[in-house]
C-alpha cells in the first residue's frame, strides 16, 4: 500500500521508512523544506510538500494514499500546550479526509496517557480523558474519529532512544550541562519506560499491517529505568557530578523539565506484544547512553 508518513524526516519517521519499504510498501513522505525533500528522495520516498501549520496540506497527502502514519509533532516544549492543540487540529483534518473510507490512520501519543488512576505501569486499555498531560488532546482527537467509525490506531511512545537521541533524556542532558551537575530527586526511584528506535519503527509497521481499529499499542520495551541509573549514566558520559536533590532544589537542575523530575512513567507492553507478535531486539537505554556522544547533545 501507499503510506502517507508525517514526520518522515524526523528521528522516528526516518527509521519507519526502511521498515515500510522493506515490507513492500510505498511511502509518501511529508516535508516542508528542500533539504527534507532531498533526504526523502535519497531514501527512495515520494515527496509531499506540506506543513503542520497548514492542515489542508496534510489532507491532500491523505487523499493520495492508502493509509496514514502520523508521527510528526512540534517538539518546542515552550509551546507544548499550543502544539498539542495543533496536533488535535491536524488529526481532525486528516480524519475528515478518511471519513467513509477503510483507510487506517496511526496517530502518536505517550505511554503516560495510559497510567491507571491508582498508579502502576500504563496499560493499553486505560484512557483517562481528564489526564493532566496536555498530550491527552491527541488521544481525544483520535477518540472523536473512532466514534465516527474511522480506523484510528494509537502508538504510545516511551523514551525512544539510540546513541544520538533519547526522548526527554536528551534535553535533560542539556539542562544538566547548564546546571553543572546531573540530579535526581530523593532516592531516584522514579522510573521511565524506554525503547530503541528500531523496535519502535518496527511496531508502527506491525500496527499498520496487523492492528485493529480503535486499538492502542505501547512501544515500551523496558517497563521502567530508574532515575538514579539514568542520572549516573549521563554523569559518566558527560563528565558531570551526580547528586540527589530535595524538592526545593529541583528547578535549578531540571529547568523547564521540573514537572518530570519525580514523575513515574512506567508502561507495560504485554498486550501489544501478544496482539502484534512484536519481538523487540534493540539495545537497552543504559547501553545507548553509555555509547552516546554527550558533547554533541543539544536541547533541540
mmCIF file of C-alpha atoms in Angstrom:
data_model
loop_
_atom_site.group_PDB
_atom_site.id
_atom_site.type_symbol
_atom_site.label_atom_id
_atom_site.label_comp_id
_atom_site.label_asym_id
_atom_site.label_seq_id
_atom_site.Cartn_x
_atom_site.Cartn_y
_atom_site.Cartn_z
ATOM 1 C CA UNK A 1 0.000 0.000 0.000
ATOM 2 C CA UNK A 2 0.997 3.647 -0.339
ATOM 3 C CA UNK A 3 1.529 5.135 3.114
ATOM 4 C CA UNK A 4 1.445 8.861 3.861
ATOM 5 C CA UNK A 5 4.083 9.410 6.558
ATOM 6 C CA UNK A 6 4.214 12.638 8.527
ATOM 7 C CA UNK A 7 7.424 13.234 10.438
ATOM 8 C CA UNK A 8 9.179 11.366 7.625
ATOM 9 C CA UNK A 9 12.450 13.277 8.042
ATOM 10 C CA UNK A 10 12.394 13.081 11.844
ATOM 11 C CA UNK A 11 14.049 10.745 14.328
ATOM 12 C CA UNK A 12 11.376 8.041 14.349
ATOM 13 C CA UNK A 13 9.965 8.652 10.879
ATOM 14 C CA UNK A 14 13.337 8.205 9.203
ATOM 15 C CA UNK A 15 13.553 4.749 10.816
ATOM 16 C CA UNK A 16 9.988 3.840 9.807
ATOM 17 C CA UNK A 17 10.776 4.431 6.123
ATOM 18 C CA UNK A 18 13.130 1.451 5.601
ATOM 19 C CA UNK A 19 10.766 -0.779 7.581
ATOM 20 C CA UNK A 20 7.905 0.141 5.255
ATOM 21 C CA UNK A 21 9.957 -0.153 2.081
ATOM 22 C CA UNK A 22 11.370 -3.481 3.235
ATOM 23 C CA UNK A 23 7.818 -4.822 3.575
ATOM 24 C CA UNK A 24 6.937 -3.781 0.028
ATOM 25 C CA UNK A 25 5.011 -0.608 0.813
ATOM 26 C CA UNK A 26 5.437 2.703 -0.965
ATOM 27 C CA UNK A 27 5.943 5.854 1.091
ATOM 28 C CA UNK A 28 4.744 9.403 0.549
ATOM 29 C CA UNK A 29 6.777 11.471 2.992
ATOM 30 C CA UNK A 30 5.814 14.880 4.351
ATOM 31 C CA UNK A 31 8.391 17.660 4.328
ATOM 32 C CA UNK A 32 8.328 21.440 4.224
ATOM 33 C CA UNK A 33 11.913 22.052 3.097
ATOM 34 C CA UNK A 34 14.188 21.461 0.125
ATOM 35 C CA UNK A 35 16.687 19.699 2.406
ATOM 36 C CA UNK A 36 13.930 17.387 3.621
ATOM 37 C CA UNK A 37 12.868 16.654 0.050
ATOM 38 C CA UNK A 38 16.432 15.685 -0.865
ATOM 39 C CA UNK A 39 16.625 13.418 2.198
ATOM 40 C CA UNK A 40 13.397 11.647 1.256
ATOM 41 C CA UNK A 41 14.339 11.246 -2.389
ATOM 42 C CA UNK A 42 17.668 9.705 -1.359
ATOM 43 C CA UNK A 43 15.730 7.225 0.801
ATOM 44 C CA UNK A 44 13.545 6.197 -2.137
ATOM 45 C CA UNK A 45 10.454 8.048 -0.918
ATOM 46 C CA UNK A 46 7.920 10.151 -2.840
ATOM 47 C CA UNK A 47 7.887 13.742 -1.582
ATOM 48 C CA UNK A 48 4.790 15.542 -0.370
ATOM 49 C CA UNK A 49 5.215 19.230 0.439
ATOM 50 C CA UNK A 50 3.279 20.371 3.479
ATOM 51 C CA UNK A 51 3.386 21.891 6.923
ATOM 52 C CA UNK A 52 1.888 21.072 10.325
ATOM 53 C CA UNK A 53 0.663 24.672 10.475
ATOM 54 C CA UNK A 54 -1.388 24.154 7.300
ATOM 55 C CA UNK A 55 -3.805 21.211 7.810
ATOM 56 C CA UNK A 56 -5.022 21.373 4.210
ATOM 57 C CA UNK A 57 -1.566 20.335 3.028
ATOM 58 C CA UNK A 58 -1.850 17.195 5.148
ATOM 59 C CA UNK A 59 -5.309 16.411 3.795
ATOM 60 C CA UNK A 60 -4.019 16.241 0.224
ATOM 61 C CA UNK A 61 -1.415 13.713 1.358
ATOM 62 C CA UNK A 62 -4.107 11.589 2.978
ATOM 63 C CA UNK A 63 -6.196 11.676 -0.171
ATOM 64 C CA UNK A 64 -3.239 10.472 -2.270
ATOM 65 C CA UNK A 65 -2.556 7.447 -0.043
ATOM 66 C CA UNK A 66 -3.983 4.159 1.196
ATOM 67 C CA UNK A 67 -3.012 4.635 4.864
ATOM 68 C CA UNK A 68 -1.526 7.256 7.170
ATOM 69 C CA UNK A 69 1.179 7.103 9.816
ATOM 70 C CA UNK A 70 1.175 10.375 11.722
ATOM 71 C CA UNK A 71 4.292 10.642 13.865
ATOM 72 C CA UNK A 72 5.079 14.330 13.304
ATOM 73 C CA UNK A 73 4.901 16.613 16.337
ATOM 74 C CA UNK A 74 6.265 20.076 17.067
ATOM 75 C CA UNK A 75 8.648 19.437 19.975
ATOM 76 C CA UNK A 76 9.049 23.056 21.061
ATOM 77 C CA UNK A 77 8.228 22.433 24.730
ATOM 78 C CA UNK A 78 7.966 26.155 25.471
ATOM 79 C CA UNK A 79 4.724 25.951 23.466
ATOM 80 C CA UNK A 80 3.772 22.410 24.432
ATOM 81 C CA UNK A 81 0.077 23.045 25.115
ATOM 82 C CA UNK A 82 -0.313 25.026 21.900
ATOM 83 C CA UNK A 83 1.449 22.278 19.943
ATOM 84 C CA UNK A 84 -0.854 19.578 21.340
ATOM 85 C CA UNK A 85 -3.784 21.643 20.111
ATOM 86 C CA UNK A 86 -2.116 21.873 16.714
ATOM 87 C CA UNK A 87 -1.834 18.079 16.697
ATOM 88 C CA UNK A 88 -5.511 17.844 17.597
ATOM 89 C CA UNK A 89 -6.437 20.067 14.639
ATOM 90 C CA UNK A 90 -4.280 18.086 12.228
ATOM 91 C CA UNK A 91 -5.693 14.747 13.349
ATOM 92 C CA UNK A 92 -9.228 16.110 12.959
ATOM 93 C CA UNK A 93 -8.456 17.401 9.459
ATOM 94 C CA UNK A 94 -6.875 14.150 8.308
ATOM 95 C CA UNK A 95 -9.706 12.192 9.882
ATOM 96 C CA UNK A 96 -12.254 14.195 7.914
ATOM 97 C CA UNK A 97 -10.483 13.124 4.735
ATOM 98 C CA UNK A 98 -10.686 9.486 5.881
ATOM 99 C CA UNK A 99 -14.415 9.553 6.628
ATOM 100 C CA UNK A 100 -16.321 6.991 4.593
ATOM 101 C CA UNK A 101 -13.162 5.040 3.704
ATOM 102 C CA UNK A 102 -11.489 1.949 5.154
ATOM 103 C CA UNK A 103 -8.085 3.656 5.256
ATOM 104 C CA UNK A 104 -6.318 3.385 8.641
ATOM 105 C CA UNK A 105 -4.524 6.223 10.394
ATOM 106 C CA UNK A 106 -1.907 5.605 13.072
ATOM 107 C CA UNK A 107 -1.529 8.507 15.496
ATOM 108 C CA UNK A 108 1.182 9.043 18.097
ATOM 109 C CA UNK A 109 0.802 9.685 21.816
ATOM 110 C CA UNK A 110 2.725 8.990 25.031
ATOM 111 C CA UNK A 111 2.578 5.989 27.359
ATOM 112 C CA UNK A 112 1.742 8.245 30.312
ATOM 113 C CA UNK A 113 -1.793 8.657 28.997
ATOM 114 C CA UNK A 114 -2.389 5.008 29.905
ATOM 115 C CA UNK A 115 -1.391 5.330 33.563
ATOM 116 C CA UNK A 116 -4.106 3.908 35.867
ATOM 117 C CA UNK A 117 -5.652 6.256 38.424
ATOM 118 C CA UNK A 118 -4.434 4.016 41.247
ATOM 119 C CA UNK A 119 -0.862 4.049 39.885
ATOM 120 C CA UNK A 120 1.281 1.324 38.390
ATOM 121 C CA UNK A 121 2.516 0.782 34.833
ATOM 122 C CA UNK A 122 0.495 2.263 31.991
ATOM 123 C CA UNK A 123 -1.613 -0.256 30.100
ATOM 124 C CA UNK A 124 -3.203 -0.172 26.672
ATOM 125 C CA UNK A 125 -6.770 -0.465 27.966
ATOM 126 C CA UNK A 126 -6.585 2.742 30.025
ATOM 127 C CA UNK A 127 -7.537 6.159 28.679
ATOM 128 C CA UNK A 128 -8.221 8.852 31.252
ATOM 129 C CA UNK A 129 -9.922 11.757 29.414
ATOM 130 C CA UNK A 130 -9.029 14.100 32.289
ATOM 131 C CA UNK A 131 -5.332 13.259 32.273
ATOM 132 C CA UNK A 132 -3.157 16.249 33.265
ATOM 133 C CA UNK A 133 -0.702 15.703 30.400
ATOM 134 C CA UNK A 134 -1.645 18.114 27.578
ATOM 135 C CA UNK A 135 -0.881 15.318 25.105
ATOM 136 C CA UNK A 136 -4.275 13.896 26.042
ATOM 137 C CA UNK A 137 -5.550 16.182 23.267
ATOM 138 C CA UNK A 138 -4.067 13.779 20.731
ATOM 139 C CA UNK A 139 -5.955 10.784 22.082
ATOM 140 C CA UNK A 140 -9.202 12.682 22.497
ATOM 141 C CA UNK A 141 -8.927 13.748 18.847
ATOM 142 C CA UNK A 142 -8.434 10.099 17.937
ATOM 143 C CA UNK A 143 -11.385 9.036 20.088
ATOM 144 C CA UNK A 144 -13.629 11.515 18.282
ATOM 145 C CA UNK A 145 -12.715 9.896 14.963
ATOM 146 C CA UNK A 146 -13.203 6.399 16.339
ATOM 147 C CA UNK A 147 -16.732 7.425 17.359
ATOM 148 C CA UNK A 148 -17.313 8.158 13.664
ATOM 149 C CA UNK A 149 -16.131 4.645 12.712
ATOM 150 C CA UNK A 150 -12.820 5.878 11.314
ATOM 151 C CA UNK A 151 -9.974 3.357 11.643
ATOM 152 C CA UNK A 152 -7.675 5.010 14.199
ATOM 153 C CA UNK A 153 -4.834 3.121 15.895
ATOM 154 C CA UNK A 154 -2.685 4.796 18.540
ATOM 155 C CA UNK A 155 1.015 4.228 19.174
ATOM 156 C CA UNK A 156 2.064 5.357 22.656
ATOM 157 C CA UNK A 157 5.751 6.187 22.945
ATOM 158 C CA UNK A 158 8.126 5.856 25.911
ATOM 159 C CA UNK A 159 11.654 7.381 25.884
ATOM 160 C CA UNK A 160 12.726 6.418 22.369
ATOM 161 C CA UNK A 161 16.491 6.162 22.033
ATOM 162 C CA UNK A 162 19.608 5.302 20.106
ATOM 163 C CA UNK A 163 23.137 6.667 20.589
ATOM 164 C CA UNK A 164 22.189 10.148 19.289
ATOM 165 C CA UNK A 165 18.849 10.848 20.993
ATOM 166 C CA UNK A 166 16.857 9.569 23.947
ATOM 167 C CA UNK A 167 13.414 11.168 24.278
ATOM 168 C CA UNK A 168 13.171 13.542 27.239
ATOM 169 C CA UNK A 169 16.628 12.442 28.358
ATOM 170 C CA UNK A 170 18.191 14.410 25.519
ATOM 171 C CA UNK A 171 17.024 17.816 26.840
ATOM 172 C CA UNK A 172 17.744 16.585 30.371
ATOM 173 C CA UNK A 173 21.406 16.248 29.384
ATOM 174 C CA UNK A 174 21.377 19.843 28.148
ATOM 175 C CA UNK A 175 19.807 21.041 31.414
ATOM 176 C CA UNK A 176 22.400 19.115 33.435
ATOM 177 C CA UNK A 177 25.211 20.734 31.475
ATOM 178 C CA UNK A 178 23.696 24.158 32.159
ATOM 179 C CA UNK A 179 23.367 23.423 35.893
ATOM 180 C CA UNK A 180 26.829 21.860 36.164
ATOM 181 C CA UNK A 181 25.565 18.562 37.596
ATOM 182 C CA UNK A 182 23.130 15.737 36.899
ATOM 183 C CA UNK A 183 20.426 15.456 39.531
ATOM 184 C CA UNK A 184 17.762 13.012 40.604
ATOM 185 C CA UNK A 185 15.012 13.629 43.136
ATOM 186 C CA UNK A 186 15.369 11.964 46.529
ATOM 187 C CA UNK A 187 16.474 8.366 46.169
ATOM 188 C CA UNK A 188 15.950 8.423 42.396
ATOM 189 C CA UNK A 189 13.374 5.659 42.432
ATOM 190 C CA UNK A 190 11.003 7.094 39.828
ATOM 191 C CA UNK A 191 11.219 5.167 36.555
ATOM 192 C CA UNK A 192 10.782 5.892 32.860
ATOM 193 C CA UNK A 193 9.928 3.284 30.248
ATOM 194 C CA UNK A 194 12.106 3.145 27.145
ATOM 195 C CA UNK A 195 12.561 1.515 23.732
ATOM 196 C CA UNK A 196 15.162 1.522 20.988
ATOM 197 C CA UNK A 197 14.084 3.463 17.903
ATOM 198 C CA UNK A 198 14.493 0.413 15.631
ATOM 199 C CA UNK A 199 11.981 -1.548 17.717
ATOM 200 C CA UNK A 200 9.574 1.399 17.725
ATOM 201 C CA UNK A 201 9.760 1.765 13.940
ATOM 202 C CA UNK A 202 9.009 -1.938 13.525
ATOM 203 C CA UNK A 203 5.998 -1.647 15.821
ATOM 204 C CA UNK A 204 4.451 1.095 13.675
ATOM 205 C CA UNK A 205 4.572 -1.200 10.656
ATOM 206 C CA UNK A 206 3.156 -4.159 12.595
ATOM 207 C CA UNK A 207 0.294 -1.967 13.837
ATOM 208 C CA UNK A 208 -0.352 -0.868 10.262
ATOM 209 C CA UNK A 209 -0.422 -4.407 8.890
ATOM 210 C CA UNK A 210 -1.937 -6.343 11.792
ATOM 211 C CA UNK A 211 -3.508 -3.723 14.053
ATOM 212 C CA UNK A 212 -7.153 -3.314 14.957
ATOM 213 C CA UNK A 213 -9.351 -0.225 14.585
ATOM 214 C CA UNK A 214 -9.517 1.700 17.851
ATOM 215 C CA UNK A 215 -6.606 -0.150 19.467
ATOM 216 C CA UNK A 216 -3.794 1.442 21.459
ATOM 217 C CA UNK A 217 -0.302 -0.051 21.354
ATOM 218 C CA UNK A 218 2.589 0.524 23.759
ATOM 219 C CA UNK A 219 6.011 0.943 22.189
ATOM 220 C CA UNK A 220 7.724 0.368 25.534
ATOM 221 C CA UNK A 221 10.375 -2.352 25.813
ATOM 222 C CA UNK A 222 11.846 -1.655 29.248
ATOM 223 C CA UNK A 223 8.970 -1.176 31.664
ATOM 224 C CA UNK A 224 10.948 1.341 33.694
ATOM 225 C CA UNK A 225 14.543 2.505 34.142
ATOM 226 C CA UNK A 226 15.315 4.187 37.470
ATOM 227 C CA UNK A 227 16.034 7.928 37.503
ATOM 228 C CA UNK A 228 19.207 7.385 39.515
ATOM 229 C CA UNK A 229 20.559 4.913 36.957
ATOM 230 C CA UNK A 230 19.781 7.350 34.146
ATOM 231 C CA UNK A 231 21.469 10.217 36.014
ATOM 232 C CA UNK A 232 24.564 8.135 36.720
ATOM 233 C CA UNK A 233 24.834 7.133 33.054
ATOM 234 C CA UNK A 234 24.547 10.776 31.976
ATOM 235 C CA UNK A 235 27.086 11.866 34.583
ATOM 236 C CA UNK A 236 29.624 9.299 33.444
ATOM 237 C CA UNK A 237 29.162 10.109 29.777
ATOM 238 C CA UNK A 238 29.104 13.875 30.173
ATOM 239 C CA UNK A 239 31.776 14.070 32.877
ATOM 240 C CA UNK A 240 29.407 15.773 35.316
ATOM 241 C CA UNK A 241 28.883 15.173 39.040
ATOM 242 C CA UNK A 242 25.722 13.316 40.040
ATOM 243 C CA UNK A 243 23.718 14.271 43.097
ATOM 244 C CA UNK A 244 20.471 13.630 44.899
ATOM 245 C CA UNK A 245 18.419 16.795 45.410
ATOM 246 C CA UNK A 246 15.444 17.795 47.533
ATOM 247 C CA UNK A 247 12.204 19.067 46.009
ATOM 248 C CA UNK A 248 13.132 22.722 46.574
ATOM 249 C CA UNK A 249 16.321 22.265 44.511
ATOM 250 C CA UNK A 250 14.784 20.531 41.530
ATOM 251 C CA UNK A 251 14.060 23.587 39.407
ATOM 252 C CA UNK A 252 17.722 24.641 39.383
ATOM 253 C CA UNK A 253 18.799 21.317 37.872
ATOM 254 C CA UNK A 254 15.798 20.433 35.721
ATOM 255 C CA UNK A 255 14.689 23.859 34.454
ATOM 256 C CA UNK A 256 11.551 23.567 32.311
ATOM 257 C CA UNK A 257 11.658 19.813 32.924
ATOM 258 C CA UNK A 258 10.887 20.228 36.643
ATOM 259 C CA UNK A 259 7.398 18.623 36.363
ATOM 260 C CA UNK A 260 9.070 15.423 35.110
ATOM 261 C CA UNK A 261 11.656 15.164 37.912
ATOM 262 C CA UNK A 262 9.699 12.827 40.158
ATOM 263 C CA UNK A 263 7.237 11.503 37.616
ATOM 264 C CA UNK A 264 6.874 7.743 37.258
ATOM 265 C CA UNK A 265 6.335 6.874 33.583
ATOM 266 C CA UNK A 266 6.361 3.088 33.525
ATOM 267 C CA UNK A 267 4.473 1.110 30.898
ATOM 268 C CA UNK A 268 3.583 -2.491 30.139
ATOM 269 C CA UNK A 269 3.852 -3.901 26.611
ATOM 270 C CA UNK A 270 2.369 -7.355 27.298
ATOM 271 C CA UNK A 271 -0.898 -6.813 25.406
ATOM 272 C CA UNK A 272 0.864 -5.154 22.472
ATOM 273 C CA UNK A 273 3.389 -7.973 22.091
ATOM 274 C CA UNK A 274 0.678 -10.617 22.301
ATOM 275 C CA UNK A 275 -1.580 -8.928 19.755
ATOM 276 C CA UNK A 276 1.032 -7.990 17.167
ATOM 277 C CA UNK A 277 3.755 -10.575 17.692
ATOM 278 C CA UNK A 278 6.213 -7.758 18.378
ATOM 279 C CA UNK A 279 9.624 -9.065 19.456
ATOM 280 C CA UNK A 280 11.909 -6.139 20.390
ATOM 281 C CA UNK A 281 15.631 -6.784 19.983
ATOM 282 C CA UNK A 282 17.374 -3.402 20.133
ATOM 283 C CA UNK A 283 19.871 -2.206 22.764
ATOM 284 C CA UNK A 284 18.565 -1.036 26.130
ATOM 285 C CA UNK A 285 18.570 2.580 27.286
ATOM 286 C CA UNK A 286 21.622 2.471 29.564
ATOM 287 C CA UNK A 287 23.673 0.754 26.841
ATOM 288 C CA UNK A 288 22.868 3.544 24.393
ATOM 289 C CA UNK A 289 23.558 6.262 26.975
ATOM 290 C CA UNK A 290 26.974 4.730 27.612
ATOM 291 C CA UNK A 291 27.799 4.953 23.890
ATOM 292 C CA UNK A 292 26.322 8.405 23.342
ATOM 293 C CA UNK A 293 28.471 11.396 22.403
ATOM 294 C CA UNK A 294 27.177 13.626 25.185
ATOM 295 C CA UNK A 295 29.202 16.607 23.987
ATOM 296 C CA UNK A 296 27.135 16.664 20.796
ATOM 297 C CA UNK A 297 23.777 16.698 22.621
ATOM 298 C CA UNK A 298 21.727 19.878 22.476
ATOM 299 C CA UNK A 299 18.284 20.655 23.914
ATOM 300 C CA UNK A 300 16.788 20.625 20.397
#
